[in-house]
Short mmCIF file of C-alpha atoms in Angstrom, two decimals:
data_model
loop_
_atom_site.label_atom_id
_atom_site.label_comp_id
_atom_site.label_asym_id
_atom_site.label_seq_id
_atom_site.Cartn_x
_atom_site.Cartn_y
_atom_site.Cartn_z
CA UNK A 1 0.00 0.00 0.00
CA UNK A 2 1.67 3.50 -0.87
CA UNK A 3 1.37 5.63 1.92
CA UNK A 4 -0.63 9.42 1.86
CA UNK A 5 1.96 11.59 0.33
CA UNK A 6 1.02 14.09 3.05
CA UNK A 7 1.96 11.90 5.70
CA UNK A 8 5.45 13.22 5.26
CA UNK A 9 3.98 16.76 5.90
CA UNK A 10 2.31 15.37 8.93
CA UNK A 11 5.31 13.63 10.38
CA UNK A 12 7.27 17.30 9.90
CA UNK A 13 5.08 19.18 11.82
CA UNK A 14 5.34 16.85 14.67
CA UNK A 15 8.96 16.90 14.01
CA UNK A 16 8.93 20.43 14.17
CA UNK A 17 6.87 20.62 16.97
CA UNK A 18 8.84 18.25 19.00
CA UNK A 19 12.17 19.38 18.24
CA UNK A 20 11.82 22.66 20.40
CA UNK A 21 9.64 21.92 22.59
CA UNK A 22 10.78 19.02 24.21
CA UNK A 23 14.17 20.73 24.96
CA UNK A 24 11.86 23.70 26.94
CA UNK A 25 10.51 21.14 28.90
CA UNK A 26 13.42 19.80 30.76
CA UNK A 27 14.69 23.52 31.16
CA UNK A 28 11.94 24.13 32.70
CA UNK A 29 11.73 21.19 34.77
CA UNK A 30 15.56 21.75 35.58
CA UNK A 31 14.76 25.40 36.90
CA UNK A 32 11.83 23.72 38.77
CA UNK A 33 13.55 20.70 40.65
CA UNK A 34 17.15 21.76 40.75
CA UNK A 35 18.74 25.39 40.04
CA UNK A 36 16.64 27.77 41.02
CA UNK A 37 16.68 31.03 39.09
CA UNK A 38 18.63 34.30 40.55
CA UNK A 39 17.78 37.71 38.88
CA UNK A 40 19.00 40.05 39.47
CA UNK A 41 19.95 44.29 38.52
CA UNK A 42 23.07 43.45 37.18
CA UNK A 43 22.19 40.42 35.43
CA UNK A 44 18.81 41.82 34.01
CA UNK A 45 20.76 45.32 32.71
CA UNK A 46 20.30 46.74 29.19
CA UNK A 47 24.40 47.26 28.78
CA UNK A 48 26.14 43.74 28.85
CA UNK A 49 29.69 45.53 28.78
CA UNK A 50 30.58 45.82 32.72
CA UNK A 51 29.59 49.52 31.89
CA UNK A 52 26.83 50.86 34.02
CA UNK A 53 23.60 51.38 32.35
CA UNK A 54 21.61 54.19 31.92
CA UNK A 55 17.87 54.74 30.92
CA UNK A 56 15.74 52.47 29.36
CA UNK A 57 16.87 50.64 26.04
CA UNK A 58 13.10 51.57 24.69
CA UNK A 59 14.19 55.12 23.77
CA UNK A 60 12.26 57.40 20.96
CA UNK A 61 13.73 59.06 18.41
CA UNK A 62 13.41 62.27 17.22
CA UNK A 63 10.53 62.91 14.39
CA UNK A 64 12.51 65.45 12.89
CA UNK A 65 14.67 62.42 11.43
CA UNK A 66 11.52 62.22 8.65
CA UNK A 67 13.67 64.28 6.18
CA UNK A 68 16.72 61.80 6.48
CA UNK A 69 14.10 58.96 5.69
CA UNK A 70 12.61 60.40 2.93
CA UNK A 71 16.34 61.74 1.54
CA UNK A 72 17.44 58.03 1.50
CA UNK A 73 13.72 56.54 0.27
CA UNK A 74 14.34 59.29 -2.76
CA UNK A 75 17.35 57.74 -3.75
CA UNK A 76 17.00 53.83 -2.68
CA UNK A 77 13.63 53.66 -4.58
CA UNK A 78 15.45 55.60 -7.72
CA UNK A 79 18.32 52.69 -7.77
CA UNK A 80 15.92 49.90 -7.10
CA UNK A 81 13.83 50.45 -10.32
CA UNK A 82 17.11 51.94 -12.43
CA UNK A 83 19.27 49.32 -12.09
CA UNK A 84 16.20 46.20 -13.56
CA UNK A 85 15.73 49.18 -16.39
CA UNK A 86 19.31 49.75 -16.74
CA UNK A 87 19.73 45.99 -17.50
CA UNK A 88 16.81 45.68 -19.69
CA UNK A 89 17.22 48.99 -21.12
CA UNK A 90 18.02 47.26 -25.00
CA UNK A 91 15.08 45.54 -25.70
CA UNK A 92 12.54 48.13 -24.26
CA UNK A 93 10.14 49.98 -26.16
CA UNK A 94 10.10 53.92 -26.58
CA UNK A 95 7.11 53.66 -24.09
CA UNK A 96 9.11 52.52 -21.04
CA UNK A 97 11.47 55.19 -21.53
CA UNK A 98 9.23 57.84 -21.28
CA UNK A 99 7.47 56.28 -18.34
CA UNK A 100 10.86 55.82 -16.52
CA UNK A 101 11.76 59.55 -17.39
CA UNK A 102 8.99 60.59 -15.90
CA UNK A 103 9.67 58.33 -12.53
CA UNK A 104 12.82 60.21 -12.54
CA UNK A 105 11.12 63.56 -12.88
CA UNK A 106 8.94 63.32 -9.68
CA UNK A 107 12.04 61.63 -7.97
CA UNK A 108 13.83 64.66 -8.57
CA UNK A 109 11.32 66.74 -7.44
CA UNK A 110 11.41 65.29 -4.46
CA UNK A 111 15.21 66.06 -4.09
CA UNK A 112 14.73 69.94 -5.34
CA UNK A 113 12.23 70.53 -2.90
CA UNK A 114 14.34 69.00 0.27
CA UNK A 115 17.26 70.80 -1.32
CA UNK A 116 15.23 74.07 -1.44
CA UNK A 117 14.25 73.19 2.29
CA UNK A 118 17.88 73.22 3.41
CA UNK A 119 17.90 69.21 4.34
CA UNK A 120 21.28 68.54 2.64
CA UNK A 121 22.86 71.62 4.96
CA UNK A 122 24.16 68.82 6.87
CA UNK A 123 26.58 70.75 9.36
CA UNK A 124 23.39 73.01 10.90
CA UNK B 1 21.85 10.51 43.11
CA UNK B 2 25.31 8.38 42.58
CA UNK B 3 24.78 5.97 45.55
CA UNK B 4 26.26 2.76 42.74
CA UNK B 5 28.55 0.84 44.31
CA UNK B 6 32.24 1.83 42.10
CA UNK B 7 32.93 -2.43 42.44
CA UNK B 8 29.47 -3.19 40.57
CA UNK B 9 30.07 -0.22 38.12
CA UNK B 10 33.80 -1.39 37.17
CA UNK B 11 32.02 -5.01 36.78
CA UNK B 12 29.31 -3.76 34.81
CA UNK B 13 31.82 -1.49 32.39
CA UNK B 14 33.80 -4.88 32.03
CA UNK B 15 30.83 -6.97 30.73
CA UNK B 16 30.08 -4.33 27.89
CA UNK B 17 27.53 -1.88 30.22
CA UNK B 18 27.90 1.54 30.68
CA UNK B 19 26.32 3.36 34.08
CA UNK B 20 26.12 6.11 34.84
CA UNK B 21 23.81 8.85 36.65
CA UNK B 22 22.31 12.21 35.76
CA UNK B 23 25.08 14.11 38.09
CA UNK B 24 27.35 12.21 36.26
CA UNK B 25 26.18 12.59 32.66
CA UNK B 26 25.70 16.85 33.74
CA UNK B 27 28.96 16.95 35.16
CA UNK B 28 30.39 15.83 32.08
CA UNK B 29 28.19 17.83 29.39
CA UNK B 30 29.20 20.79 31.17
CA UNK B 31 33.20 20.39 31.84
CA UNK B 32 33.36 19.48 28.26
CA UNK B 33 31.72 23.09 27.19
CA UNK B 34 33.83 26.11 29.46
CA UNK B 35 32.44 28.87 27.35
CA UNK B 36 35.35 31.38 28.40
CA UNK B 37 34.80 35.34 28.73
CA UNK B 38 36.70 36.94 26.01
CA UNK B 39 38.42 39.77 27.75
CA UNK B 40 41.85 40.52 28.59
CA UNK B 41 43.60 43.06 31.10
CA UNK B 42 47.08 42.84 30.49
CA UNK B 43 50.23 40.78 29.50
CA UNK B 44 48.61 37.65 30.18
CA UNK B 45 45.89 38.31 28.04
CA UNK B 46 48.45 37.88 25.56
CA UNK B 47 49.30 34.30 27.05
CA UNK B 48 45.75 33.16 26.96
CA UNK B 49 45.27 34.55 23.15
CA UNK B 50 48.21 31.68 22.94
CA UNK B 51 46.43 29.60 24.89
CA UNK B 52 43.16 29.41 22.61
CA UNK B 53 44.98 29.55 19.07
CA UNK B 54 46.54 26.35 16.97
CA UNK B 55 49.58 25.70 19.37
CA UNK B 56 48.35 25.34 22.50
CA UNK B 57 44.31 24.77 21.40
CA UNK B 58 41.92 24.97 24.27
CA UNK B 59 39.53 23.57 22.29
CA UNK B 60 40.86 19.90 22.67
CA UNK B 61 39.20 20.73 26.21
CA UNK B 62 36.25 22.49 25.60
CA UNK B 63 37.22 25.67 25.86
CA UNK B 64 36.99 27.11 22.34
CA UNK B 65 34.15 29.29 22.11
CA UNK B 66 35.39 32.77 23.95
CA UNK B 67 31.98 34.55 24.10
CA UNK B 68 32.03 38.24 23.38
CA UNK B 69 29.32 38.85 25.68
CA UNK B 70 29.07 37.63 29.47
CA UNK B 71 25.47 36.55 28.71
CA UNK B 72 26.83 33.65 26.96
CA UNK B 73 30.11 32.87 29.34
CA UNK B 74 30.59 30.22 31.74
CA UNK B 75 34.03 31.02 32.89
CA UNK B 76 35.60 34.38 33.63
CA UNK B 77 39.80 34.09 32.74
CA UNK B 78 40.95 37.33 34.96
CA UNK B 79 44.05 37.97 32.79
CA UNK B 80 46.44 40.68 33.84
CA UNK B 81 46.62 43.16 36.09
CA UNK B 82 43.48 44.85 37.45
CA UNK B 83 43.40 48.68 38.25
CA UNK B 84 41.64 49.82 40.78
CA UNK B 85 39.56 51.32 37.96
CA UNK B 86 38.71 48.59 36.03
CA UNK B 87 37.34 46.75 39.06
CA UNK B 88 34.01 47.42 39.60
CA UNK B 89 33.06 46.74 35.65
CA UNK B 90 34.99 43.24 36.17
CA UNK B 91 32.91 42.64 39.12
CA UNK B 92 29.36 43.77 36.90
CA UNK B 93 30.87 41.57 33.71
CA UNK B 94 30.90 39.01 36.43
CA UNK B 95 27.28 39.57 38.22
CA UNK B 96 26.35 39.92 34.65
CA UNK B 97 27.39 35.84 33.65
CA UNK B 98 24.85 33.50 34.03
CA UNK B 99 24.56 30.85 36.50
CA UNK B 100 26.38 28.56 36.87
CA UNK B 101 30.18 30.60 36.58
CA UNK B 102 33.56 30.26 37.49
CA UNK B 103 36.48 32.27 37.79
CA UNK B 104 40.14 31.55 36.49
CA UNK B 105 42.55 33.90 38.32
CA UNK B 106 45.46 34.18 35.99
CA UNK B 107 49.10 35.65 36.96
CA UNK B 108 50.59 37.05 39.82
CA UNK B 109 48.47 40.17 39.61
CA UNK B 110 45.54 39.17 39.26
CA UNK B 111 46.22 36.81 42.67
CA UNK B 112 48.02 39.75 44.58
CA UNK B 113 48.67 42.81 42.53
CA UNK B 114 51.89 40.93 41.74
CA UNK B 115 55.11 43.21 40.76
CA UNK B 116 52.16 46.39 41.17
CA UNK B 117 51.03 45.27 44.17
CA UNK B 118 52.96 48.77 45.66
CA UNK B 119 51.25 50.83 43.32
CA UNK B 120 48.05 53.05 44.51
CA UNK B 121 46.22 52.50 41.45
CA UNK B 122 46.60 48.30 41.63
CA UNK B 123 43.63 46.17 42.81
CA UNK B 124 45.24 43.66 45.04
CA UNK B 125 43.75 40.56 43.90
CA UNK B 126 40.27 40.29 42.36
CA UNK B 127 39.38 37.70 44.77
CA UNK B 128 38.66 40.78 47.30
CA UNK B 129 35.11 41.10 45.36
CA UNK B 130 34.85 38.15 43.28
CA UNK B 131 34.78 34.46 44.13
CA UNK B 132 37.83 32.37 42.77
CA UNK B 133 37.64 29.15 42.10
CA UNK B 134 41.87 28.56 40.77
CA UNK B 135 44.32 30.66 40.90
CA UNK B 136 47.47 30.01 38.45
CA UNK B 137 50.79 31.23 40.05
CA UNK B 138 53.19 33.28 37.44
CA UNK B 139 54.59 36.36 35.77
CA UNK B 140 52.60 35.56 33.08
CA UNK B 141 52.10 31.83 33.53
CA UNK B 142 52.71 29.51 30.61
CA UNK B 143 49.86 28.24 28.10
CA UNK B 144 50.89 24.83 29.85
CA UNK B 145 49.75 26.36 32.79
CA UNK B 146 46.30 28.03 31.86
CA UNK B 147 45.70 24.33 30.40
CA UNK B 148 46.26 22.87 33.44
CA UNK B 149 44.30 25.20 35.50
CA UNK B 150 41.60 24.75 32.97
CA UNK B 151 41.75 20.70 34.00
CA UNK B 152 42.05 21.76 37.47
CA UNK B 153 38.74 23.57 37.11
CA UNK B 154 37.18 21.09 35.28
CA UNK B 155 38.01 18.16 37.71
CA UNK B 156 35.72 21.25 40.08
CA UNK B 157 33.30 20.74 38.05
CA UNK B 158 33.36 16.91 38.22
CA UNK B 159 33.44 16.97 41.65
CA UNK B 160 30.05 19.21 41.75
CA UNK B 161 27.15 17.53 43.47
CA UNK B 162 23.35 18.19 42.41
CA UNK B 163 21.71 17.55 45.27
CA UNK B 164 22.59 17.22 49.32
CA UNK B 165 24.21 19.73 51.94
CA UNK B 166 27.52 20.38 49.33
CA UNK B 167 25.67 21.04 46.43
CA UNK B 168 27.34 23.25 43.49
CA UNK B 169 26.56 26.85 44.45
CA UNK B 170 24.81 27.36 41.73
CA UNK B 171 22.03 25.01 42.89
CA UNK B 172 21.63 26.38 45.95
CA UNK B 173 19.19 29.06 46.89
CA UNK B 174 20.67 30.57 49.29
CA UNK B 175 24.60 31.53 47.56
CA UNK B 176 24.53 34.99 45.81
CA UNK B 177 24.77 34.94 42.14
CA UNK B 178 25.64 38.67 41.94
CA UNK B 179 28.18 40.44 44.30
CA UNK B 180 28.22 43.81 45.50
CA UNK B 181 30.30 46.20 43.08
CA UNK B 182 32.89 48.40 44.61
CA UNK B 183 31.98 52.68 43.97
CA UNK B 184 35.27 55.03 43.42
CA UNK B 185 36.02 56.52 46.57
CA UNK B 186 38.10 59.32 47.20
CA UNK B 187 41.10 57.38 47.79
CA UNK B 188 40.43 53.98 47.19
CA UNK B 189 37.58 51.41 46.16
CA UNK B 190 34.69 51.44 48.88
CA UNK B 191 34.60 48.65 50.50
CA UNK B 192 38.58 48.04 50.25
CA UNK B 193 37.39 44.56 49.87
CA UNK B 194 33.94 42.59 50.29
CA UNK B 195 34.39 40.72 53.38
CA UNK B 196 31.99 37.92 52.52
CA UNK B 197 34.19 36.83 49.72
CA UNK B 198 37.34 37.69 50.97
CA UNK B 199 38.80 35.96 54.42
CA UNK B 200 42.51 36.05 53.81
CA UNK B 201 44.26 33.65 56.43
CA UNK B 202 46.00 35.44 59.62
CA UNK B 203 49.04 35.87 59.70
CA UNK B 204 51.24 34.05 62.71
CA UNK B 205 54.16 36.29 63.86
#
């Protein structure tokens, strides 16, 4: 009789399932019947470099970092659709050109405006 | 937990069967797998770097992986001299190692303050805060003998019982697993030295 070709799936998952879980148990049981845990303020620090910590790892940043996100989104997104055209440039009709031109356009738009804003006066 | 009498077990071993209990069998897993601190302090760093490369290999004992971080680190190599200065973050690196840990005490200053011990700005021996668990004699100490204290420490380890009144300190509820780390006084560290770790001998004139 030839086996359900998903019984290999089946057998994976319990595989899978097994494989990590099993190991979690007997840490757990380990913690539970012989070393018992010791936290502590050292151990449970953000800074794992003898250096004292300070604050809270969870820290916000700054929104006025927007303009460096867009600045690099201007230019990632431009290289991330150039380089596929760049390849295929050859064999592509007149129409993709012109589409891709105007991609460009917008793109550089984008970069006169921040320009006109002052975002790439780095040293303010 | 190991209550087998050794006559039986030799008996046994002869006949083809192998015994052997879960103290025994977690004893061995983790002598086999030091997971050292990699850190250095001074000229015996430079001893120990010889220590875990091709000539010498620790790794024929276990000792190969030198963790960057003291999350991951079973054993804390105290290499070199240690200032007065770089005390207390020695001390958190240590607090900071999971449970269980052991210390290596490597070189003359790192026992004493060695050739510096004169010297205001020298820690005299990091076993004032820390607990050591072998100390290897030397000005630096041969790879030959960083080897041997790593056998010496893992023949500890052997030794380690899981359950009972002499249980590994790890297993025990009541040791610390973090020690109190010394502040920058005006002169000197405060405390000089942490009196529940350190009880020198004293001395008979």
């Amino acid at each position: 009789m030839i086996p359900d070709p998903y019984l290999v799936i089946v057998i994976f998952v319990g595989v899978a399932l097994v494989f990590p879980i099993f190991p979690l148990i007997l840490a757990w049981m380990w913690r539970r019947f012989f070393q018992p845990p010791k936290p502590g303020a050292e151990k449970n620090a953000t800074y794992e470099c003898g250096v004292e910590s300070l604050g809270e790892a969870q820290i916000q940043f700054r929104s006025q970092y927007y303009l460096y996100a867009i600045i690099f989104l201007i230019f990632d997104v431009e290289a991330v659709f150039l380089v596929p055209f760049a390849v295929a440039f050859t064999g592509l009709p007149i129409g993709a050109f012109v589409s891709i031109l105007v991609f460009l356009l917008l793109l550089l738009e984008g970069l006169v405006w921040a320009w006109s804003k002052g975002c790439l006066d780095w040293a303010r | 937990m190991s209550d087998i009498d050794e006559g039986l077990r030799a008996e046994l071993q002869r006949q083809g069967i192998w015994v052997t209990s879960m103290q025994e069998l977690y004893n061995w897993g983790r002598k086999n797998s030091i997971w050292p601190l990699q850190f250095g302090l001074a000229c015996c760093a430079i001893e120990m770097i010889a220590t875990a490369a091709s000539r010498y290999d620790i790794a024929r004992f276990g000792g190969e992986i030198f963790r960057p971080s003291p999350r991951q680190a079973d054993l804390m190599i105290v290499a070199g001299t240690v200032t007065k200065k770089m005390a207390p973050q020695i001390v958190r690196l240590y607090n900071q190692m999971p449970d269980p840990k052991y210390v290596i005490s490597m070189g003359a200053c790192a026992i004493s303050g060695g050739p510096f011990k004169q010297g205001y700005n020298v820690l005299k021996g990091i076993d004032r805060y820390i607990p050591v668990d072998v100390y290897i004699p030397g000005c630096p100490p041969r790879p030959e003998a960083l080897l041997h204290a790593f056998m010496e420490l893992q023949r500890k380890i052997d030794e380690q019982k899981l359950t009972g009144a002499g249980k590994a300190a790890h297993l025990d509820r009541t040791h610390p697993s973090e020690f109190p780390v010394p502040a920058f006084g005006a002169h000197d560290l405060e405390p000089a030295a942490n009196s529940a770790v350190f009880q020198p001998p004293e001395i008979q004139r």
